[in-house]
Short mmCIF file of C-alpha atoms in Angstrom, two decimals:
data_model
loop_
_atom_site.label_atom_id
_atom_site.label_comp_id
_atom_site.label_asym_id
_atom_site.label_seq_id
_atom_site.Cartn_x
_atom_site.Cartn_y
_atom_site.Cartn_z
CA UNK C 26 0.00 0.00 0.00
CA UNK C 27 1.37 3.39 -1.00
CA UNK C 28 1.30 6.23 1.53
CA UNK C 29 0.19 9.68 0.43
CA UNK C 30 2.84 12.25 1.27
CA UNK C 31 1.81 15.89 1.06
CA UNK C 32 4.17 18.79 0.54
CA UNK C 33 4.41 21.29 3.39
CA UNK C 34 2.44 23.79 1.30
CA UNK C 35 -0.42 21.36 0.59
CA UNK C 36 -0.52 20.08 4.17
CA UNK C 37 -0.75 23.65 5.50
CA UNK C 38 -3.41 24.64 2.99
CA UNK C 39 -5.46 21.51 3.67
CA UNK C 40 -5.27 22.09 7.42
CA UNK C 41 -6.46 25.68 7.07
CA UNK C 42 -9.28 24.67 4.71
CA UNK C 43 -10.49 21.95 7.07
CA UNK C 44 -10.58 24.46 9.94
CA UNK C 45 -12.61 26.89 7.81
CA UNK C 46 -15.29 24.21 7.44
CA UNK C 47 -16.38 25.09 10.99
CA UNK C 48 -17.26 28.61 9.80
CA UNK C 49 -19.14 27.15 6.85
CA UNK C 50 -21.00 24.88 9.27
CA UNK C 51 -22.03 27.87 11.37
CA UNK C 52 -23.18 29.55 8.16
CA UNK C 53 -25.44 26.56 7.59
CA UNK C 54 -26.96 27.09 11.03
CA UNK C 55 -27.52 30.76 10.12
CA UNK C 56 -29.29 29.64 6.93
CA UNK C 57 -31.71 27.58 9.04
CA UNK C 58 -32.55 30.76 10.96
CA UNK C 59 -33.18 32.56 7.67
CA UNK C 60 -35.40 29.72 6.46
CA UNK C 61 -37.45 29.85 9.68
CA UNK C 62 -37.98 33.60 9.21
CA UNK C 63 -35.96 34.50 12.31
CA UNK C 64 -33.77 36.82 10.24
CA UNK C 65 -35.69 39.34 8.14
CA UNK C 66 -34.38 39.31 4.57
CA UNK C 67 -35.66 40.00 1.08
CA UNK C 68 -35.86 37.15 -1.44
CA UNK C 69 -32.74 38.56 -3.12
CA UNK C 70 -30.85 38.47 0.19
CA UNK C 71 -32.03 34.93 0.93
CA UNK C 72 -30.85 33.77 -2.50
CA UNK C 73 -27.52 35.51 -2.02
CA UNK C 74 -27.05 33.89 1.40
CA UNK C 75 -27.74 30.43 -0.07
CA UNK C 76 -25.37 31.10 -2.98
CA UNK C 77 -22.62 32.41 -0.71
CA UNK C 78 -22.90 29.44 1.62
CA UNK C 79 -23.06 26.91 -1.22
CA UNK C 80 -20.05 28.37 -3.04
CA UNK C 81 -18.00 28.33 0.17
CA UNK C 82 -18.67 24.66 0.86
CA UNK C 83 -18.17 23.42 -2.67
CA UNK C 84 -15.06 25.47 -3.35
CA UNK C 85 -13.34 24.57 -0.07
CA UNK C 86 -13.99 20.90 -0.87
CA UNK C 87 -12.56 21.40 -4.37
CA UNK C 88 -9.63 23.26 -2.83
CA UNK C 89 -8.76 20.19 -0.75
CA UNK C 90 -8.67 18.08 -3.91
CA UNK C 91 -6.57 20.70 -5.72
CA UNK C 92 -3.92 20.64 -2.97
CA UNK C 93 -3.42 16.91 -3.43
CA UNK C 94 -3.46 17.17 -7.23
CA UNK C 95 -0.89 19.99 -7.18
CA UNK C 96 1.46 17.64 -5.39
CA UNK C 97 0.64 14.83 -7.83
CA UNK C 98 1.52 17.15 -10.72
CA UNK C 99 4.77 18.15 -9.03
CA UNK C 100 3.86 21.83 -9.12
CA UNK C 101 6.06 24.08 -7.03
CA UNK C 102 7.07 27.71 -6.94
CA UNK C 103 4.62 30.34 -8.18
CA UNK C 104 2.63 27.86 -10.28
CA UNK C 105 2.27 25.54 -7.29
CA UNK C 106 0.96 28.35 -5.13
CA UNK C 107 -1.51 29.49 -7.79
CA UNK C 108 -2.76 25.92 -8.16
CA UNK C 109 -3.10 25.48 -4.39
CA UNK C 110 -4.46 28.94 -3.47
CA UNK C 111 -6.65 29.83 -6.45
CA UNK C 112 -9.65 27.73 -5.46
CA UNK C 113 -9.60 28.40 -1.69
CA UNK C 114 -9.20 32.13 -2.38
CA UNK C 115 -12.17 31.90 -4.74
CA UNK C 116 -14.18 30.27 -1.94
CA UNK C 117 -13.58 33.28 0.30
CA UNK C 118 -13.99 35.89 -2.44
CA UNK C 119 -17.08 34.46 -4.11
CA UNK C 120 -18.96 33.66 -0.91
CA UNK C 121 -17.90 36.98 0.59
CA UNK C 122 -18.97 38.71 -2.61
CA UNK C 123 -22.48 37.26 -2.41
CA UNK C 124 -22.82 38.36 1.21
CA UNK C 125 -21.29 41.81 0.68
CA UNK C 126 -23.31 42.51 -2.50
CA UNK C 127 -26.57 41.80 -0.66
CA UNK C 128 -25.76 43.66 2.57
CA UNK C 129 -28.12 46.39 3.65
CA UNK C 130 -31.61 46.50 5.05
CA UNK C 131 -34.28 45.63 2.48
CA UNK C 132 -31.82 45.26 -0.42
CA UNK C 133 -33.42 43.84 -3.58
CA UNK C 134 -30.47 44.11 -5.97
CA UNK C 135 -26.68 43.95 -5.70
CA UNK C 136 -24.81 46.92 -4.28
CA UNK C 137 -21.36 48.12 -5.35
CA UNK C 138 -19.57 45.14 -3.79
CA UNK C 139 -20.61 42.72 -6.54
CA UNK C 140 -17.12 43.15 -8.08
CA UNK C 141 -15.78 40.84 -5.34
CA UNK C 142 -17.61 37.96 -7.07
CA UNK C 143 -15.70 38.63 -10.29
CA UNK C 144 -12.39 38.72 -8.44
CA UNK C 145 -13.31 35.30 -7.05
CA UNK C 146 -14.13 34.04 -10.54
CA UNK C 147 -10.69 35.15 -11.76
CA UNK C 148 -9.05 33.41 -8.80
CA UNK C 149 -11.00 30.22 -9.49
CA UNK C 150 -10.09 30.27 -13.18
CA UNK C 151 -6.41 30.90 -12.42
CA UNK C 152 -6.27 28.05 -9.93
CA UNK C 153 -8.02 25.39 -11.98
CA UNK C 154 -6.32 26.35 -15.27
CA UNK C 155 -2.88 26.30 -13.67
CA UNK C 156 -3.59 22.95 -12.02
CA UNK C 157 -5.21 21.44 -15.12
CA UNK C 158 -2.34 22.44 -17.39
CA UNK C 159 0.14 21.28 -14.75
CA UNK C 160 -1.49 17.86 -14.59
CA UNK C 161 -1.58 17.52 -18.38
CA UNK C 162 2.07 18.43 -18.75
CA UNK C 163 3.41 16.47 -15.75
#
């Protein structure tokens, strides 16, 4: 049986991502309060909260996979960091963008913070493209 050995960078990133799952879990509890009507929100804000929470969970999970795959591809240096950090950074930026863009009492459309979502999309694209190309050329 072969043992999986992670680089220091991937081990650190995976540890941090696993710890952040506790904050995502507490966000799920907050969503149950929204669903019960305990937190007054518009339909737009409810949708944004669901999208922010969902993106965080999915992208952190994908980020864990990317850390292992970056090691499998032998990526190091700047390309290794882009491959390892792109997806987890996108998790923070995209989920934060959904929450920030819907902040404000009675908001029914995005405010000026919607640009954070696009920054997250760029981070996601950079991470997965770097990792995908690195895997194909390894």
